[in-house]
Amino acid sequence: MLTASIKTTRTKILGTACVVLAAVIAVILFFAGESGKNAAESISLRVTNNEERTGYIASKGFKTAEEPSLVEEILLPEEFDEILSEYNEIQKESGFDLSPYLGKKVKKYVYPIEGKEEVFATLYVYENKVIAADIASHTEDWQRPIDGAGNMG
């Protein structure tokens, strides 16, 4: 018969518990980091064509015309002025932030919202990534983050 004995001390037990706890914390942090990446990726949505742009707007609850009424390339200023700063605050409500794109050329796509006269969805895209989006009425003079169909007016 073969027998073995292991001498345990309070220090060995405490050390083993610390190693196990460190491993559990590492696993939790790893998966928390992954979910954080997924959240960031959902905000920095990639759109490479018109179908993906209108699909993004539709995912927010708005039905648009098939083609944009306006497409233009604009140069964002090097720093925020009062108007752009206010607009960026609107964007932050939807999880966007224009700060990293100051001084960059971006594409602006404006889509009429079906069934709503003079209401438009606007997307700002940098390197095929939505960096800002809003819903606005040009006649009623309001502008909101693109966070749902109930958010008009």
Tab-separated table of C-alpha atoms in Angstrom:
chain	number	residue	atom	x	y	z
A	1	MET	CA	0.000	0.000	0.000
A	2	LEU	CA	1.257	3.445	-0.984
A	3	THR	CA	0.402	6.455	1.124
A	4	ALA	CA	1.407	10.066	0.886
A	5	SER	CA	1.045	12.899	3.270
A	6	ILE	CA	1.136	16.598	2.668
A	7	LYS	CA	2.071	18.944	5.413
A	8	THR	CA	-0.069	22.058	5.226
A	9	THR	CA	0.458	25.245	7.048
A	10	ARG	CA	-1.647	28.317	7.411
A	11	THR	CA	0.806	30.174	5.099
A	12	LYS	CA	0.450	27.572	2.316
A	13	ILE	CA	-3.347	27.651	2.525
A	14	LEU	CA	-3.382	31.462	2.476
A	15	GLY	CA	-0.953	31.533	-0.476
A	16	THR	CA	-3.066	29.073	-2.456
A	17	ALA	CA	-6.208	31.088	-1.726
A	18	CYS	CA	-4.471	34.258	-2.952
A	19	VAL	CA	-3.412	32.568	-6.208
A	20	VAL	CA	-6.963	31.287	-6.824
A	21	LEU	CA	-8.448	34.724	-6.030
A	22	ALA	CA	-5.976	36.417	-8.394
A	23	ALA	CA	-6.948	33.980	-11.172
A	24	VAL	CA	-10.667	34.666	-10.638
A	25	ILE	CA	-10.067	38.445	-10.719
A	26	ALA	CA	-8.008	38.099	-13.912
A	27	VAL	CA	-10.829	36.164	-15.614
A	28	ILE	CA	-13.421	38.736	-14.526
A	29	LEU	CA	-11.288	41.630	-15.786
A	30	PHE	CA	-10.661	39.864	-19.083
A	31	PHE	CA	-14.361	39.362	-19.780
A	32	ALA	CA	-15.264	42.860	-18.548
A	33	GLY	CA	-12.715	44.240	-21.006
A	34	GLU	CA	-14.252	42.238	-23.833
A	35	SER	CA	-17.762	43.558	-23.106
A	36	GLY	CA	-16.335	47.078	-22.958
A	37	LYS	CA	-14.811	46.566	-26.401
A	38	ASN	CA	-18.158	45.371	-27.764
A	39	ALA	CA	-19.899	48.455	-26.357
A	40	ALA	CA	-17.307	50.712	-27.963
A	41	GLU	CA	-17.632	48.894	-31.285
A	42	SER	CA	-21.391	49.377	-31.276
A	43	ILE	CA	-20.875	53.122	-30.913
A	44	SER	CA	-18.209	53.295	-33.596
A	45	LEU	CA	-20.394	51.592	-36.173
A	46	ARG	CA	-18.781	50.891	-39.517
A	47	VAL	CA	-20.786	51.824	-42.597
A	48	THR	CA	-19.293	51.271	-46.022
A	49	ASN	CA	-22.278	51.918	-48.281
A	50	ASN	CA	-25.696	53.550	-48.511
A	51	GLU	CA	-27.552	50.403	-47.444
A	52	GLU	CA	-25.540	50.220	-44.222
A	53	ARG	CA	-26.085	53.938	-43.532
A	54	THR	CA	-29.864	53.686	-43.983
A	55	GLY	CA	-29.807	50.435	-41.999
A	56	TYR	CA	-28.124	52.226	-39.117
A	57	ILE	CA	-30.776	54.959	-39.167
A	58	ALA	CA	-33.524	52.303	-39.358
A	59	SER	CA	-32.004	50.549	-36.322
A	60	LYS	CA	-32.716	53.757	-34.403
A	61	GLY	CA	-36.400	53.652	-35.416
A	62	PHE	CA	-36.458	55.956	-38.431
A	63	LYS	CA	-37.462	55.136	-42.009
A	64	THR	CA	-35.630	57.251	-44.557
A	65	ALA	CA	-35.605	57.828	-48.266
A	66	GLU	CA	-33.428	55.287	-50.054
A	67	GLU	CA	-30.870	57.900	-51.079
A	68	PRO	CA	-29.510	60.900	-49.185
A	69	SER	CA	-30.756	64.344	-50.184
A	70	LEU	CA	-27.302	65.764	-49.481
A	71	VAL	CA	-23.795	64.322	-49.397
A	72	GLU	CA	-20.880	66.600	-48.734
A	73	GLU	CA	-17.377	66.493	-47.387
A	74	ILE	CA	-16.724	68.941	-44.588
A	75	LEU	CA	-13.655	69.883	-42.611
A	76	LEU	CA	-14.243	69.956	-38.884
A	77	PRO	CA	-12.496	72.887	-37.211
A	78	GLU	CA	-9.292	72.351	-35.216
A	79	GLU	CA	-11.103	73.214	-31.982
A	80	PHE	CA	-14.656	73.534	-30.740
A	81	ASP	CA	-16.536	76.773	-31.222
A	82	GLU	CA	-19.763	77.449	-29.293
A	83	ILE	CA	-22.080	75.807	-31.851
A	84	LEU	CA	-19.945	72.711	-32.392
A	85	SER	CA	-19.462	72.359	-28.658
A	86	GLU	CA	-23.259	72.374	-28.157
A	87	TYR	CA	-23.646	69.850	-30.977
A	88	ASN	CA	-21.019	67.616	-29.396
A	89	GLU	CA	-22.997	67.654	-26.132
A	90	ILE	CA	-26.002	66.343	-28.120
A	91	GLN	CA	-23.767	63.638	-29.577
A	92	LYS	CA	-22.501	62.594	-26.175
A	93	GLU	CA	-26.121	61.720	-25.255
A	94	SER	CA	-25.876	58.990	-27.922
A	95	GLY	CA	-22.374	57.886	-26.961
A	96	PHE	CA	-20.530	59.778	-29.703
A	97	ASP	CA	-17.755	62.335	-29.225
A	98	LEU	CA	-16.365	64.517	-31.991
A	99	SER	CA	-13.225	65.477	-30.058
A	100	PRO	CA	-10.922	62.936	-31.795
A	101	TYR	CA	-12.087	64.144	-35.223
A	102	LEU	CA	-11.391	67.860	-34.880
A	103	GLY	CA	-9.377	69.028	-37.881
A	104	LYS	CA	-10.426	65.995	-39.963
A	105	LYS	CA	-12.419	65.821	-43.205
A	106	VAL	CA	-15.669	63.929	-42.685
A	107	LYS	CA	-18.597	63.015	-44.915
A	108	LYS	CA	-22.041	64.347	-44.076
A	109	TYR	CA	-25.080	62.354	-45.260
A	110	VAL	CA	-28.555	63.881	-44.894
A	111	TYR	CA	-31.600	61.618	-45.313
A	112	PRO	CA	-35.231	62.803	-45.337
A	113	ILE	CA	-37.391	60.948	-42.808
A	114	GLU	CA	-40.401	59.372	-44.519
A	115	GLY	CA	-43.769	60.702	-43.377
A	116	LYS	CA	-42.247	63.700	-41.615
A	117	GLU	CA	-42.065	66.842	-43.695
A	118	GLU	CA	-38.785	68.703	-43.309
A	119	VAL	CA	-37.352	66.223	-40.762
A	120	PHE	CA	-33.936	64.783	-41.557
A	121	ALA	CA	-31.469	62.243	-40.223
A	122	THR	CA	-27.866	63.333	-40.557
A	123	LEU	CA	-24.868	61.032	-40.289
A	124	TYR	CA	-21.276	62.163	-40.055
A	125	VAL	CA	-18.863	59.471	-41.217
A	126	TYR	CA	-15.080	59.323	-40.906
A	127	GLU	CA	-13.208	56.467	-42.569
A	128	ASN	CA	-16.442	54.447	-42.923
A	129	LYS	CA	-17.320	54.910	-39.248
A	130	VAL	CA	-20.351	56.800	-37.921
A	131	ILE	CA	-18.928	59.467	-35.609
A	132	ALA	CA	-22.097	61.537	-35.094
A	133	ALA	CA	-25.793	61.281	-35.922
A	134	ASP	CA	-28.857	63.385	-35.281
A	135	ILE	CA	-32.498	63.979	-36.170
A	136	ALA	CA	-33.498	67.569	-36.934
A	137	SER	CA	-36.362	69.663	-38.210
A	138	HIS	CA	-35.201	72.527	-40.354
A	139	THR	CA	-38.576	74.292	-40.177
A	140	GLU	CA	-39.344	73.784	-36.473
A	141	ASP	CA	-35.745	74.488	-35.458
A	142	TRP	CA	-34.958	71.497	-33.238
A	143	GLN	CA	-32.194	68.914	-33.243
A	144	ARG	CA	-31.939	65.724	-31.157
A	145	PRO	CA	-29.592	62.765	-30.775
A	146	ILE	CA	-30.523	59.796	-32.970
A	147	ASP	CA	-31.647	57.584	-30.126
A	148	GLY	CA	-35.196	56.571	-31.061
A	149	ALA	CA	-38.280	57.313	-33.122
A	150	GLY	CA	-40.100	58.886	-30.186
A	151	ASN	CA	-37.483	61.606	-30.050
A	152	MET	CA	-38.888	64.037	-32.606
A	153	GLY	CA	-39.951	67.535	-31.674
